[in-house]
Amino acid sequence: MHATNAFTLGLTGGIGSGKTTIANMFAELGASLVDTDLIAHELTAANGIAIEPIQNEFGAEFIQPDGAMDRAKMRECVFADPAKKLQLENILHPLIRQETNRAAKNVNGAYTIFVVPLLVESSNWRQKVTRILVVDCQEETQISRVMARNRLSQEQVLAIMRAQVSREQRLEAADDIIFNEGDLTQIHEQVIKLHSQYLQLAKSSLINLEEND
Ligand code: ADP
């Protein structure tokens, strides 16, 4: 059986839309999560596998005493210099891909959800998943949630949002949409409904594979 042919869901949404909150609801119901943001974060945490190449290419001053990448310093550096940004991406992207594939092989849920903030932006990701679930909310809601969660200014949140595709483009790419505003109990009901559809799709993709073997 080829795992790449089996049903896989890509879950995406703008910053603060509620991806993590909703992905965790699916995980509680039995789906496996592969969170690319978490993987990316671990790469540059203390003992992360990206630390050595970053130190070699950017210098020891980008590594904190605790062994993690100095995020604030790196953010400043790549923001000011697109070539540096590319250099960092050239280190991180292959490692993210490698670690994502590894994580996807080690799951045992009913089906796998890839949580990918920039899924719509990436043709690789769009090809890799069989279905796309977009978590959507109003832009004002995104802004107020991220300002509260990350203690950022409105301008900082807007700058992050501008670097992502527009809400319309994301919705256009969606097979399914959860409009995440208001009561989370009501959102949970939508998650339960979608989860049962995904279980069916996962089951039928397995049968198709067996027929093709
Ligand atoms: P993302 O992973 O898309 O950036 P999160 O799931 O972390 O978003 O949600 C952003 C913030 O908003 C979190 O603090 C979360 O607890 C909160 N949040 C998410 N959905 C809701 C909701 N329906 N009502 C209230 N707060 C929410």
Short mmCIF file of C-alpha atoms and ligand atoms in Angstrom, two decimals:
data_model
loop_
_atom_site.label_atom_id
_atom_site.label_comp_id
_atom_site.label_asym_id
_atom_site.label_seq_id
_atom_site.Cartn_x
_atom_site.Cartn_y
_atom_site.Cartn_z
CA MET A 1 0.00 0.00 0.00
CA HIS A 2 1.29 3.47 -0.85
CA ALA A 3 0.72 5.92 1.98
CA THR A 4 0.91 8.83 -0.47
CA ASN A 5 -2.26 7.53 -2.15
CA ALA A 6 -4.27 7.27 1.03
CA PHE A 7 -6.64 9.98 2.15
CA THR A 8 -4.81 12.91 3.76
CA LEU A 9 -6.28 16.18 4.90
CA GLY A 10 -4.48 19.52 4.73
CA LEU A 11 -5.74 21.93 7.39
CA THR A 12 -4.91 25.56 6.86
CA GLY A 13 -6.06 29.06 7.71
CA GLY A 14 -4.65 32.50 8.31
CA ILE A 15 -2.76 33.32 11.49
CA GLY A 16 -5.14 33.27 14.47
CA SER A 17 -7.98 31.67 12.52
CA GLY A 18 -8.02 28.79 14.99
CA LYS A 19 -6.07 26.04 13.18
CA THR A 20 -4.47 24.65 16.33
CA THR A 21 -7.70 24.79 18.33
CA ILE A 22 -9.62 22.92 15.62
CA ALA A 23 -6.83 20.47 14.76
CA ASN A 24 -6.79 19.44 18.42
CA MET A 25 -10.53 18.70 18.26
CA PHE A 26 -9.93 16.32 15.33
CA ALA A 27 -7.03 14.70 17.20
CA GLU A 28 -9.30 14.02 20.19
CA LEU A 29 -11.67 12.21 17.82
CA GLY A 30 -8.87 9.97 16.53
CA ALA A 31 -7.12 11.73 13.64
CA SER A 32 -3.33 11.99 13.65
CA LEU A 33 -1.78 15.45 13.46
CA VAL A 34 1.41 16.43 11.70
CA ASP A 35 1.93 20.09 12.55
CA THR A 36 4.51 21.69 10.25
CA ASP A 37 4.76 24.82 12.41
CA LEU A 38 5.62 22.72 15.43
CA ILE A 39 8.17 20.77 13.39
CA ALA A 40 9.73 24.00 12.11
CA HIS A 41 9.90 25.30 15.67
CA GLU A 42 11.59 22.15 16.96
CA LEU A 43 14.26 22.37 14.25
CA THR A 44 15.50 25.65 15.66
CA ALA A 45 14.91 24.89 19.37
CA ALA A 46 17.84 23.77 21.58
CA ASN A 47 19.36 20.57 20.10
CA GLY A 48 17.28 21.00 16.95
CA ILE A 49 18.82 19.59 13.78
CA ALA A 50 18.88 23.00 12.05
CA ILE A 51 21.06 24.57 14.74
CA GLU A 52 24.39 23.32 13.37
CA PRO A 53 23.82 24.43 9.75
CA ILE A 54 22.48 27.79 10.97
CA GLN A 55 25.54 28.30 13.15
CA ASN A 56 27.82 27.35 10.25
CA GLU A 57 26.18 29.69 7.75
CA PHE A 58 25.03 32.61 9.91
CA GLY A 59 27.54 32.52 12.76
CA ALA A 60 27.51 31.64 16.46
CA GLU A 61 25.93 34.98 17.36
CA PHE A 62 22.60 33.63 16.03
CA ILE A 63 22.60 30.84 18.61
CA GLN A 64 21.57 31.61 22.20
CA PRO A 65 23.49 30.28 25.23
CA ASP A 66 20.73 27.67 25.73
CA GLY A 67 21.45 26.28 22.24
CA ALA A 68 18.29 27.52 20.52
CA MET A 69 18.27 29.89 17.55
CA ASP A 70 17.94 33.54 18.56
CA ARG A 71 14.57 34.12 16.89
CA ALA A 72 14.41 37.85 17.43
CA LYS A 73 17.88 38.36 15.96
CA MET A 74 17.15 36.07 13.02
CA ARG A 75 13.79 37.77 12.35
CA GLU A 76 15.56 41.13 12.21
CA CYS A 77 18.29 39.75 9.94
CA VAL A 78 16.00 38.11 7.36
CA PHE A 79 13.53 40.99 7.43
CA ALA A 80 16.29 43.38 6.39
CA ASP A 81 17.90 41.12 3.77
CA PRO A 82 15.97 38.93 1.28
CA ALA A 83 19.14 36.98 0.41
CA LYS A 84 19.51 35.98 4.06
CA LYS A 85 15.85 35.01 4.15
CA LEU A 86 16.43 32.69 1.19
CA GLN A 87 19.54 31.28 2.82
CA LEU A 88 17.57 30.43 5.97
CA GLU A 89 14.73 28.92 3.93
CA ASN A 90 17.23 26.78 2.04
CA ILE A 91 18.34 25.32 5.34
CA LEU A 92 14.89 24.94 6.88
CA HIS A 93 12.62 23.84 4.02
CA PRO A 94 14.35 20.53 3.18
CA LEU A 95 14.57 19.72 6.90
CA ILE A 96 10.89 20.53 7.41
CA ARG A 97 10.05 18.26 4.47
CA GLN A 98 12.24 15.48 5.82
CA GLU A 99 10.85 15.70 9.36
CA THR A 100 7.25 16.02 8.13
CA ASN A 101 7.63 12.83 6.08
CA ARG A 102 9.18 11.08 9.02
CA ALA A 103 6.36 12.17 11.33
CA ALA A 104 3.73 11.10 8.77
CA LYS A 105 5.19 7.60 8.67
CA ASN A 106 4.95 7.22 12.42
CA VAL A 107 1.26 8.00 12.86
CA ASN A 108 -1.43 5.51 13.71
CA GLY A 109 -4.67 7.50 13.66
CA ALA A 110 -7.66 6.83 11.43
CA TYR A 111 -6.25 9.35 8.94
CA THR A 112 -3.60 12.08 8.94
CA ILE A 113 -4.12 15.82 9.11
CA PHE A 114 -1.25 18.00 7.97
CA VAL A 115 -1.54 21.37 9.68
CA VAL A 116 0.15 23.80 7.29
CA PRO A 117 -0.20 27.57 7.76
CA LEU A 118 1.00 28.36 4.22
CA LEU A 119 -0.64 25.43 2.42
CA VAL A 120 -2.46 27.47 -0.20
CA GLU A 121 0.77 29.34 -0.93
CA SER A 122 2.62 26.09 -1.68
CA SER A 123 1.93 24.02 -4.81
CA ASN A 124 3.87 21.15 -3.23
CA TRP A 125 1.47 20.99 -0.35
CA ARG A 126 -1.62 21.33 -2.48
CA GLN A 127 -0.50 18.28 -4.46
CA LYS A 128 0.42 16.30 -1.40
CA VAL A 129 -2.98 16.36 0.32
CA THR A 130 -6.19 14.87 -1.02
CA ARG A 131 -8.51 17.37 0.62
CA ILE A 132 -8.19 20.91 1.98
CA LEU A 133 -10.00 22.16 5.08
CA VAL A 134 -9.81 25.91 5.60
CA VAL A 135 -10.39 27.41 9.02
CA ASP A 136 -11.83 30.83 8.37
CA CYS A 137 -12.80 33.85 10.45
CA GLN A 138 -13.15 37.58 9.97
CA GLU A 139 -9.95 39.57 9.63
CA GLU A 140 -10.80 41.74 12.65
CA THR A 141 -11.12 38.55 14.71
CA GLN A 142 -7.72 37.30 13.49
CA ILE A 143 -6.14 40.60 14.45
CA SER A 144 -7.62 40.74 17.95
CA ARG A 145 -6.82 37.06 18.67
CA VAL A 146 -3.18 37.34 17.59
CA MET A 147 -2.67 40.67 19.36
CA ALA A 148 -3.88 39.00 22.57
CA ARG A 149 -2.05 35.68 22.07
CA ASN A 150 1.34 36.97 20.89
CA ARG A 151 1.29 40.44 22.45
CA LEU A 152 1.84 42.04 19.06
CA SER A 153 0.68 45.42 17.82
CA GLN A 154 -2.05 45.71 15.19
CA GLU A 155 0.62 46.76 12.65
CA GLN A 156 2.73 43.68 13.38
CA VAL A 157 -0.25 41.35 12.92
CA LEU A 158 -1.24 43.12 9.69
CA ALA A 159 2.32 42.70 8.37
CA ILE A 160 2.13 38.94 8.97
CA MET A 161 -1.31 38.78 7.33
CA ARG A 162 -0.06 40.67 4.29
CA ALA A 163 2.65 38.03 3.79
CA GLN A 164 -0.07 35.34 3.57
CA VAL A 165 -2.62 34.81 0.77
CA SER A 166 -5.87 36.71 1.07
CA ARG A 167 -8.90 35.27 2.79
CA GLU A 168 -10.64 34.98 -0.61
CA GLN A 169 -7.77 33.04 -2.21
CA ARG A 170 -7.69 30.65 0.71
CA LEU A 171 -11.44 30.06 0.59
CA GLU A 172 -11.23 29.40 -3.14
CA ALA A 173 -8.80 26.55 -2.52
CA ALA A 174 -11.03 24.96 0.15
CA ASP A 175 -12.91 21.68 -0.15
CA ASP A 176 -14.37 22.24 3.31
CA ILE A 177 -14.63 25.36 5.46
CA ILE A 178 -15.10 25.86 9.19
CA PHE A 179 -16.14 29.39 10.02
CA ASN A 180 -14.53 29.75 13.42
CA GLU A 181 -16.35 32.63 15.09
CA GLY A 182 -18.07 32.46 18.44
CA ASP A 183 -19.13 29.45 20.44
CA LEU A 184 -16.61 26.59 20.35
CA THR A 185 -19.33 23.99 21.20
CA GLN A 186 -21.04 24.79 17.93
CA ILE A 187 -17.67 24.54 16.13
CA HIS A 188 -17.11 21.19 17.80
CA GLU A 189 -20.33 19.87 16.23
CA GLN A 190 -19.05 20.83 12.77
CA VAL A 191 -15.79 19.06 13.55
CA ILE A 192 -17.66 15.88 14.52
CA LYS A 193 -19.61 15.94 11.23
CA LEU A 194 -16.52 16.52 9.09
CA HIS A 195 -14.60 13.86 11.01
CA SER A 196 -17.21 11.23 10.14
CA GLN A 197 -17.02 12.23 6.45
CA TYR A 198 -13.23 12.00 6.57
CA LEU A 199 -13.43 8.54 8.17
CA GLN A 200 -15.59 7.44 5.21
CA LEU A 201 -13.18 8.95 2.70
CA ALA A 202 -10.22 7.33 4.44
CA LYS A 203 -12.02 3.98 4.37
CA SER A 204 -12.92 4.20 0.70
CA SER A 205 -9.43 5.32 -0.33
CA LEU A 206 -8.11 2.21 1.43
CA ILE A 207 -10.53 -0.02 -0.53
CA ASN A 208 -9.53 1.63 -3.80
CA LEU A 209 -5.91 0.98 -3.02
CA GLU A 210 -6.58 -2.67 -2.28
CA GLU A 211 -8.44 -3.00 -5.56
CA ASN A 212 -5.48 -1.50 -7.38
CA ASP A 213 -2.93 -3.78 -5.75
P1 ADP B 1 -3.89 29.48 14.74
O1 ADP B 1 -3.32 28.12 15.10
O2 ADP B 1 -4.69 29.45 13.48
O3 ADP B 1 -2.90 30.59 14.74
P2 ADP B 1 -5.19 29.24 17.35
O4 ADP B 1 -5.93 27.95 17.31
O5 ADP B 1 -3.92 29.29 18.11
O6 ADP B 1 -4.97 29.82 15.86
O7 ADP B 1 -6.20 30.36 17.87
C1 ADP B 1 -5.77 31.69 18.09
C2 ADP B 1 -6.26 32.19 19.44
O8 ADP B 1 -7.67 32.35 19.41
C3 ADP B 1 -5.97 31.19 20.57
O9 ADP B 1 -5.64 31.92 21.71
C4 ADP B 1 -7.29 30.45 20.73
O10 ADP B 1 -7.49 30.00 22.04
C5 ADP B 1 -8.32 31.51 20.35
N1 ADP B 1 -9.53 30.98 19.69
C6 ADP B 1 -9.59 30.13 18.64
N2 ADP B 1 -10.86 29.88 18.26
C7 ADP B 1 -11.64 30.60 19.09
C8 ADP B 1 -13.08 30.78 19.22
N3 ADP B 1 -13.95 30.18 18.40
N4 ADP B 1 -13.50 31.60 20.20
C9 ADP B 1 -12.62 32.23 21.02
N5 ADP B 1 -11.29 32.11 20.95
C10 ADP B 1 -10.79 31.32 20.01
#
